[in-house]
């Protein structure tokens, strides 16, 4: 069954508002990756987090990896129309190195 | 520098038929992974090839098989197609386990 849960499934925000998506794993992860998929496109790698409690920033995007290495979040500050798409987390399981994708959070920006 | 390429882009098959999808990895990458992405879902890991061997496998039946060639390109074969096999099939290449670069995918429709 699904072992990486991602919430919310959908999010509508006004342009300029902030957005956050959360990822939770039932098992400890060795690392976690985040991808963005535009409508009709393919997943594009954004970042990888490896260390417990790690925080990384890419311009308006902030990524966090939980202390227990079981959860992660992606926060976008002041969303823009170019942020539209589905954001996926993908956890690499500690016990067997298998990659498990979440179902994604679809972000829609209201002008 | 070409990225990951996949062929064909679209394919229509009928139940019971067999299909072969192809992937050429990004230059310099030796590892190829295959994913199935159903509509509105995250990518599901099928298997990964490295040095012409299947290194890891997800929870897919034996109808799904693959191959990697000496030039690192790869094929995904699916036998005895079912309606539920309709999906976007994504190939991703990497030079380590970590950062993956996805191809544009092959949209398979099974009628």
PDB file of C-alpha atoms in Angstrom:
ATOM      1  CA  UNK A   1       0.000   0.000   0.000  1.00  0.00           C
ATOM      2  CA  UNK A   2       0.843   3.649  -0.150  1.00  0.00           C
ATOM      3  CA  UNK A   3       3.705   4.327   2.265  1.00  0.00           C
ATOM      4  CA  UNK A   4       4.387   7.949   1.414  1.00  0.00           C
ATOM      5  CA  UNK A   5       1.425  10.180   2.064  1.00  0.00           C
ATOM      6  CA  UNK A   6       1.273  13.671   0.647  1.00  0.00           C
ATOM      7  CA  UNK A   7      -1.178  16.389   1.642  1.00  0.00           C
ATOM      8  CA  UNK A   8      -3.090  18.255   0.505  1.00  0.00           C
ATOM      9  CA  UNK A   9      -4.101  16.575  -2.740  1.00  0.00           C
ATOM     10  CA  UNK A  10      -5.129  19.899  -4.268  1.00  0.00           C
ATOM     11  CA  UNK A  11      -4.456  23.507  -3.332  1.00  0.00           C
ATOM     12  CA  UNK A  12      -5.858  26.662  -4.863  1.00  0.00           C
ATOM     13  CA  UNK A  13      -4.157  29.896  -3.856  1.00  0.00           C
ATOM     14  CA  UNK A  14      -4.354  33.492  -4.971  1.00  0.00           C
ATOM     15  CA  UNK A  15      -1.266  34.676  -6.786  1.00  0.00           C
ATOM     16  CA  UNK A  16       1.094  36.110  -4.196  1.00  0.00           C
ATOM     17  CA  UNK A  17      -0.071  33.842  -1.386  1.00  0.00           C
ATOM     18  CA  UNK A  18       2.137  31.190   0.151  1.00  0.00           C
ATOM     19  CA  UNK A  19       1.789  27.437  -0.424  1.00  0.00           C
ATOM     20  CA  UNK A  20       2.940  24.403   1.531  1.00  0.00           C
ATOM     21  CA  UNK A  21       2.788  20.688   0.774  1.00  0.00           C
ATOM     22  CA  UNK A  22       3.611  17.988   3.310  1.00  0.00           C
ATOM     23  CA  UNK A  23       5.005  14.514   2.873  1.00  0.00           C
ATOM     24  CA  UNK A  24       4.868  11.763   5.511  1.00  0.00           C
ATOM     25  CA  UNK A  25       6.419   8.316   5.377  1.00  0.00           C
ATOM     26  CA  UNK A  26       5.505   5.285   7.452  1.00  0.00           C
ATOM     27  CA  UNK A  27       9.150   4.210   7.444  1.00  0.00           C
ATOM     28  CA  UNK A  28      12.465   5.973   7.936  1.00  0.00           C
ATOM     29  CA  UNK A  29      13.945   7.383   4.770  1.00  0.00           C
ATOM     30  CA  UNK A  30      17.592   7.627   3.810  1.00  0.00           C
ATOM     31  CA  UNK A  31      16.774  10.707   1.772  1.00  0.00           C
ATOM     32  CA  UNK A  32      13.874  12.477   0.124  1.00  0.00           C
ATOM     33  CA  UNK A  33      13.555  14.122  -3.250  1.00  0.00           C
ATOM     34  CA  UNK A  34      11.096  16.687  -4.570  1.00  0.00           C
ATOM     35  CA  UNK A  35       9.884  16.927  -8.156  1.00  0.00           C
ATOM     36  CA  UNK A  36       7.629  19.291 -10.073  1.00  0.00           C
ATOM     37  CA  UNK A  37       5.441  18.150 -12.944  1.00  0.00           C
ATOM     38  CA  UNK A  38       3.750  20.710 -15.138  1.00  0.00           C
ATOM     39  CA  UNK A  39       0.423  19.749 -16.765  1.00  0.00           C
ATOM     40  CA  UNK A  40       1.175  17.433 -19.674  1.00  0.00           C
ATOM     41  CA  UNK A  41       4.842  17.275 -18.745  1.00  0.00           C
ATOM     42  CA  UNK A  42       7.181  14.952 -16.911  1.00  0.00           C
ATOM     43  CA  UNK A  43       8.604  15.174 -13.395  1.00  0.00           C
ATOM     44  CA  UNK A  44      11.546  17.535 -13.049  1.00  0.00           C
ATOM     45  CA  UNK A  45      13.962  17.102 -10.166  1.00  0.00           C
ATOM     46  CA  UNK A  46      13.990  20.023  -7.727  1.00  0.00           C
ATOM     47  CA  UNK A  47      16.113  18.966  -4.775  1.00  0.00           C
ATOM     48  CA  UNK A  48      17.306  16.148  -2.542  1.00  0.00           C
ATOM     49  CA  UNK A  49      17.475  16.246   1.257  1.00  0.00           C
ATOM     50  CA  UNK A  50      19.691  13.782   3.092  1.00  0.00           C
ATOM     51  CA  UNK A  51      20.403  14.964   6.615  1.00  0.00           C
ATOM     52  CA  UNK A  52      18.043  14.890   9.565  1.00  0.00           C
ATOM     53  CA  UNK A  53      16.540  18.351  10.098  1.00  0.00           C
ATOM     54  CA  UNK A  54      18.007  19.651   6.848  1.00  0.00           C
ATOM     55  CA  UNK A  55      16.621  22.862   5.369  1.00  0.00           C
ATOM     56  CA  UNK A  56      17.413  23.984   1.832  1.00  0.00           C
ATOM     57  CA  UNK A  57      16.266  27.036  -0.094  1.00  0.00           C
ATOM     58  CA  UNK A  58      15.919  27.692  -3.790  1.00  0.00           C
ATOM     59  CA  UNK A  59      14.798  31.277  -4.317  1.00  0.00           C
ATOM     60  CA  UNK A  60      11.148  31.276  -3.135  1.00  0.00           C
ATOM     61  CA  UNK A  61      11.133  27.534  -2.361  1.00  0.00           C
ATOM     62  CA  UNK A  62      12.076  26.167   1.071  1.00  0.00           C
ATOM     63  CA  UNK A  63      12.481  22.435   1.644  1.00  0.00           C
ATOM     64  CA  UNK A  64      12.667  20.749   5.040  1.00  0.00           C
ATOM     65  CA  UNK A  65      13.482  17.206   6.145  1.00  0.00           C
ATOM     66  CA  UNK A  66      12.186  16.146   9.535  1.00  0.00           C
ATOM     67  CA  UNK A  67      14.393  15.201  12.465  1.00  0.00           C
ATOM     68  CA  UNK A  68      13.164  11.596  12.346  1.00  0.00           C
ATOM     69  CA  UNK A  69      13.666  11.474   8.546  1.00  0.00           C
ATOM     70  CA  UNK A  70      10.046  10.439   8.076  1.00  0.00           C
ATOM     71  CA  UNK A  71       8.520  13.688   6.908  1.00  0.00           C
ATOM     72  CA  UNK A  72       9.286  16.622   4.696  1.00  0.00           C
ATOM     73  CA  UNK A  73       7.724  19.828   3.463  1.00  0.00           C
ATOM     74  CA  UNK A  74       7.962  22.200   0.545  1.00  0.00           C
ATOM     75  CA  UNK A  75       6.995  25.820   1.089  1.00  0.00           C
ATOM     76  CA  UNK A  76       6.628  28.356  -1.702  1.00  0.00           C
ATOM     77  CA  UNK A  77       6.587  32.028  -0.738  1.00  0.00           C
ATOM     78  CA  UNK A  78       4.562  34.525  -2.790  1.00  0.00           C
ATOM     79  CA  UNK A  79       3.358  32.118  -5.471  1.00  0.00           C
ATOM     80  CA  UNK A  80       3.502  33.054  -9.136  1.00  0.00           C
ATOM     81  CA  UNK A  81       1.613  31.651 -12.115  1.00  0.00           C
ATOM     82  CA  UNK A  82       4.770  29.788 -13.134  1.00  0.00           C
ATOM     83  CA  UNK A  83       4.481  27.709  -9.954  1.00  0.00           C
ATOM     84  CA  UNK A  84       1.427  25.889 -11.332  1.00  0.00           C
ATOM     85  CA  UNK A  85       1.879  22.128 -11.440  1.00  0.00           C
ATOM     86  CA  UNK A  86       1.958  19.022  -9.301  1.00  0.00           C
ATOM     87  CA  UNK A  87       4.644  18.701  -6.651  1.00  0.00           C
ATOM     88  CA  UNK A  88       5.756  15.197  -5.747  1.00  0.00           C
ATOM     89  CA  UNK A  89       7.907  13.997  -2.919  1.00  0.00           C
ATOM     90  CA  UNK A  90       9.812  10.750  -3.382  1.00  0.00           C
ATOM     91  CA  UNK A  91      11.320   8.954  -0.421  1.00  0.00           C
ATOM     92  CA  UNK A  92      14.181   6.485  -0.601  1.00  0.00           C
ATOM     93  CA  UNK A  93      13.482   3.805   2.003  1.00  0.00           C
ATOM     94  CA  UNK A  94      16.266   3.153   4.446  1.00  0.00           C
ATOM     95  CA  UNK A  95      15.768  -0.620   4.550  1.00  0.00           C
ATOM     96  CA  UNK A  96      15.963  -1.395   0.812  1.00  0.00           C
ATOM     97  CA  UNK A  97      16.787   1.850  -1.073  1.00  0.00           C
ATOM     98  CA  UNK A  98      13.509   1.638  -2.994  1.00  0.00           C
ATOM     99  CA  UNK A  99      11.999   4.908  -4.124  1.00  0.00           C
ATOM    100  CA  UNK A 100       8.364   5.606  -3.270  1.00  0.00           C
ATOM    101  CA  UNK A 101       6.561   8.604  -4.740  1.00  0.00           C
ATOM    102  CA  UNK A 102       3.737  10.387  -3.013  1.00  0.00           C
ATOM    103  CA  UNK A 103       0.540  11.035  -4.977  1.00  0.00           C
ATOM    104  CA  UNK A 104       1.457  14.671  -5.336  1.00  0.00           C
ATOM    105  CA  UNK A 105      -0.111  18.006  -4.522  1.00  0.00           C
ATOM    106  CA  UNK A 106      -1.642  19.844  -7.447  1.00  0.00           C
ATOM    107  CA  UNK A 107      -1.168  23.591  -7.125  1.00  0.00           C
ATOM    108  CA  UNK A 108      -3.514  25.931  -8.942  1.00  0.00           C
ATOM    109  CA  UNK A 109      -2.927  29.677  -8.919  1.00  0.00           C
ATOM    110  CA  UNK A 110      -5.890  32.045  -9.056  1.00  0.00           C
ATOM    111  CA  UNK A 111      -5.015  35.333 -10.813  1.00  0.00           C
TER     112      UNK A 111
ATOM    113  CA  UNK B   1      23.661  17.403 -24.737  1.00  0.00           C
ATOM    114  CA  UNK B   2      20.473  15.420 -25.283  1.00  0.00           C
ATOM    115  CA  UNK B   3      18.401  14.654 -22.256  1.00  0.00           C
ATOM    116  CA  UNK B   4      16.482  11.458 -21.707  1.00  0.00           C
ATOM    117  CA  UNK B   5      14.562  10.392 -24.793  1.00  0.00           C
ATOM    118  CA  UNK B   6      11.733   7.900 -25.069  1.00  0.00           C
ATOM    119  CA  UNK B   7       9.899   6.306 -27.962  1.00  0.00           C
ATOM    120  CA  UNK B   8       7.225   6.142 -29.042  1.00  0.00           C
ATOM    121  CA  UNK B   9       5.424   9.156 -27.564  1.00  0.00           C
ATOM    122  CA  UNK B  10       2.008   7.554 -27.869  1.00  0.00           C
ATOM    123  CA  UNK B  11       0.854   3.984 -28.411  1.00  0.00           C
ATOM    124  CA  UNK B  12      -2.500   2.275 -28.684  1.00  0.00           C
ATOM    125  CA  UNK B  13      -2.776  -1.462 -28.115  1.00  0.00           C
ATOM    126  CA  UNK B  14      -5.546  -3.967 -27.450  1.00  0.00           C
ATOM    127  CA  UNK B  15      -5.898  -6.308 -24.510  1.00  0.00           C
ATOM    128  CA  UNK B  16      -3.642  -9.339 -24.684  1.00  0.00           C
ATOM    129  CA  UNK B  17      -1.092  -7.720 -26.939  1.00  0.00           C
ATOM    130  CA  UNK B  18       2.529  -7.086 -26.087  1.00  0.00           C
ATOM    131  CA  UNK B  19       4.352  -3.751 -26.136  1.00  0.00           C
ATOM    132  CA  UNK B  20       7.982  -2.589 -26.098  1.00  0.00           C
ATOM    133  CA  UNK B  21       8.933   0.895 -24.984  1.00  0.00           C
ATOM    134  CA  UNK B  22      12.375   2.381 -25.449  1.00  0.00           C
ATOM    135  CA  UNK B  23      14.547   4.797 -23.524  1.00  0.00           C
ATOM    136  CA  UNK B  24      17.901   6.463 -24.148  1.00  0.00           C
ATOM    137  CA  UNK B  25      19.473   7.897 -21.019  1.00  0.00           C
ATOM    138  CA  UNK B  26      21.076  11.281 -20.624  1.00  0.00           C
ATOM    139  CA  UNK B  27      24.682  11.337 -21.781  1.00  0.00           C
ATOM    140  CA  UNK B  28      26.991  10.071 -19.047  1.00  0.00           C
ATOM    141  CA  UNK B  29      24.272   8.241 -17.144  1.00  0.00           C
ATOM    142  CA  UNK B  30      24.505   4.481 -16.627  1.00  0.00           C
ATOM    143  CA  UNK B  31      21.394   3.779 -14.567  1.00  0.00           C
ATOM    144  CA  UNK B  32      17.874   3.625 -15.976  1.00  0.00           C
ATOM    145  CA  UNK B  33      14.644   3.354 -13.999  1.00  0.00           C
ATOM    146  CA  UNK B  34      11.137   2.804 -15.314  1.00  0.00           C
ATOM    147  CA  UNK B  35       7.944   4.142 -13.773  1.00  0.00           C
ATOM    148  CA  UNK B  36       4.245   3.818 -14.438  1.00  0.00           C
ATOM    149  CA  UNK B  37       2.146   6.915 -13.827  1.00  0.00           C
ATOM    150  CA  UNK B  38      -1.612   6.533 -13.899  1.00  0.00           C
ATOM    151  CA  UNK B  39      -3.731   9.646 -14.380  1.00  0.00           C
ATOM    152  CA  UNK B  40      -3.742  11.789 -11.257  1.00  0.00           C
ATOM    153  CA  UNK B  41      -1.259   9.568  -9.441  1.00  0.00           C
ATOM    154  CA  UNK B  42       2.406   9.703  -8.609  1.00  0.00           C
ATOM    155  CA  UNK B  43       4.937   7.614 -10.542  1.00  0.00           C
ATOM    156  CA  UNK B  44       5.100   3.982  -9.418  1.00  0.00           C
ATOM    157  CA  UNK B  45       8.554   2.392  -9.569  1.00  0.00           C
ATOM    158  CA  UNK B  46       8.694  -0.641 -11.889  1.00  0.00           C
ATOM    159  CA  UNK B  47      12.392  -1.521 -11.943  1.00  0.00           C
ATOM    160  CA  UNK B  48      15.900  -0.174 -12.288  1.00  0.00           C
ATOM    161  CA  UNK B  49      18.740  -1.317 -14.522  1.00  0.00           C
ATOM    162  CA  UNK B  50      22.448  -0.849 -13.973  1.00  0.00           C
ATOM    163  CA  UNK B  51      25.267  -2.558 -15.879  1.00  0.00           C
ATOM    164  CA  UNK B  52      22.681  -4.486 -17.918  1.00  0.00           C
ATOM    165  CA  UNK B  53      21.241  -6.098 -14.793  1.00  0.00           C
ATOM    166  CA  UNK B  54      17.948  -5.513 -13.020  1.00  0.00           C
ATOM    167  CA  UNK B  55      19.097  -4.015  -9.750  1.00  0.00           C
ATOM    168  CA  UNK B  56      15.763  -3.299  -8.076  1.00  0.00           C
ATOM    169  CA  UNK B  57      12.152  -4.111  -8.733  1.00  0.00           C
ATOM    170  CA  UNK B  58       8.888  -2.639  -7.529  1.00  0.00           C
ATOM    171  CA  UNK B  59       5.581  -4.429  -7.021  1.00  0.00           C
ATOM    172  CA  UNK B  60       4.807  -5.227 -10.636  1.00  0.00           C
ATOM    173  CA  UNK B  61       3.975  -8.669 -12.062  1.00  0.00           C
ATOM    174  CA  UNK B  62       6.318 -10.683 -14.233  1.00  0.00           C
ATOM    175  CA  UNK B  63       4.410  -9.445 -17.308  1.00  0.00           C
ATOM    176  CA  UNK B  64       6.636  -6.397 -16.932  1.00  0.00           C
ATOM    177  CA  UNK B  65      10.189  -7.105 -18.003  1.00  0.00           C
ATOM    178  CA  UNK B  66      13.102  -5.056 -19.160  1.00  0.00           C
ATOM    179  CA  UNK B  67      16.512  -4.965 -20.646  1.00  0.00           C
ATOM    180  CA  UNK B  68      19.493  -2.671 -20.663  1.00  0.00           C
ATOM    181  CA  UNK B  69      21.956  -2.610 -23.525  1.00  0.00           C
ATOM    182  CA  UNK B  70      25.726  -2.005 -23.418  1.00  0.00           C
ATOM    183  CA  UNK B  71      25.151   1.608 -24.499  1.00  0.00           C
ATOM    184  CA  UNK B  72      22.915   2.017 -21.378  1.00  0.00           C
ATOM    185  CA  UNK B  73      19.705   2.402 -23.374  1.00  0.00           C
ATOM    186  CA  UNK B  74      16.820   0.349 -22.097  1.00  0.00           C
ATOM    187  CA  UNK B  75      13.572  -1.316 -23.074  1.00  0.00           C
ATOM    188  CA  UNK B  76      10.438  -2.008 -21.099  1.00  0.00           C
ATOM    189  CA  UNK B  77       8.308  -4.929 -22.270  1.00  0.00           C
ATOM    190  CA  UNK B  78       4.791  -5.591 -21.124  1.00  0.00           C
ATOM    191  CA  UNK B  79       3.083  -8.855 -22.096  1.00  0.00           C
ATOM    192  CA  UNK B  80      -0.599  -9.795 -22.056  1.00  0.00           C
ATOM    193  CA  UNK B  81      -1.728  -6.179 -21.779  1.00  0.00           C
ATOM    194  CA  UNK B  82      -4.646  -5.351 -19.503  1.00  0.00           C
ATOM    195  CA  UNK B  83      -6.888  -2.302 -19.593  1.00  0.00           C
ATOM    196  CA  UNK B  84      -5.313  -1.243 -16.297  1.00  0.00           C
ATOM    197  CA  UNK B  85      -1.906  -0.990 -17.944  1.00  0.00           C
ATOM    198  CA  UNK B  86      -3.021   2.221 -19.636  1.00  0.00           C
ATOM    199  CA  UNK B  87      -0.747   4.913 -18.235  1.00  0.00           C
ATOM    200  CA  UNK B  88       2.165   7.209 -18.881  1.00  0.00           C
ATOM    201  CA  UNK B  89       5.390   5.195 -18.769  1.00  0.00           C
ATOM    202  CA  UNK B  90       8.345   7.246 -17.660  1.00  0.00           C
ATOM    203  CA  UNK B  91      12.008   6.466 -17.958  1.00  0.00           C
ATOM    204  CA  UNK B  92      14.507   8.194 -15.682  1.00  0.00           C
ATOM    205  CA  UNK B  93      18.271   8.092 -15.879  1.00  0.00           C
ATOM    206  CA  UNK B  94      20.900   8.869 -13.303  1.00  0.00           C
ATOM    207  CA  UNK B  95      24.601   8.465 -12.721  1.00  0.00           C
ATOM    208  CA  UNK B  96      24.001   7.511  -9.088  1.00  0.00           C
ATOM    209  CA  UNK B  97      20.957   6.383  -7.137  1.00  0.00           C
ATOM    210  CA  UNK B  98      20.162   9.981  -6.406  1.00  0.00           C
ATOM    211  CA  UNK B  99      19.265  12.654  -8.919  1.00  0.00           C
ATOM    212  CA  UNK B 100      17.010  11.315 -11.635  1.00  0.00           C
ATOM    213  CA  UNK B 101      16.257  12.953 -14.953  1.00  0.00           C
ATOM    214  CA  UNK B 102      12.942  11.943 -16.430  1.00  0.00           C
ATOM    215  CA  UNK B 103      12.137  11.549 -20.099  1.00  0.00           C
ATOM    216  CA  UNK B 104       8.939  12.886 -21.670  1.00  0.00           C
ATOM    217  CA  UNK B 105       7.233   9.514 -21.301  1.00  0.00           C
ATOM    218  CA  UNK B 106       5.248   7.157 -23.512  1.00  0.00           C
ATOM    219  CA  UNK B 107       1.466   7.382 -23.253  1.00  0.00           C
ATOM    220  CA  UNK B 108       0.098   3.834 -23.562  1.00  0.00           C
ATOM    221  CA  UNK B 109      -3.601   3.266 -24.143  1.00  0.00           C
ATOM    222  CA  UNK B 110      -4.954  -0.262 -23.936  1.00  0.00           C
ATOM    223  CA  UNK B 111      -8.371  -0.806 -25.529  1.00  0.00           C
TER     224      UNK B 111
END
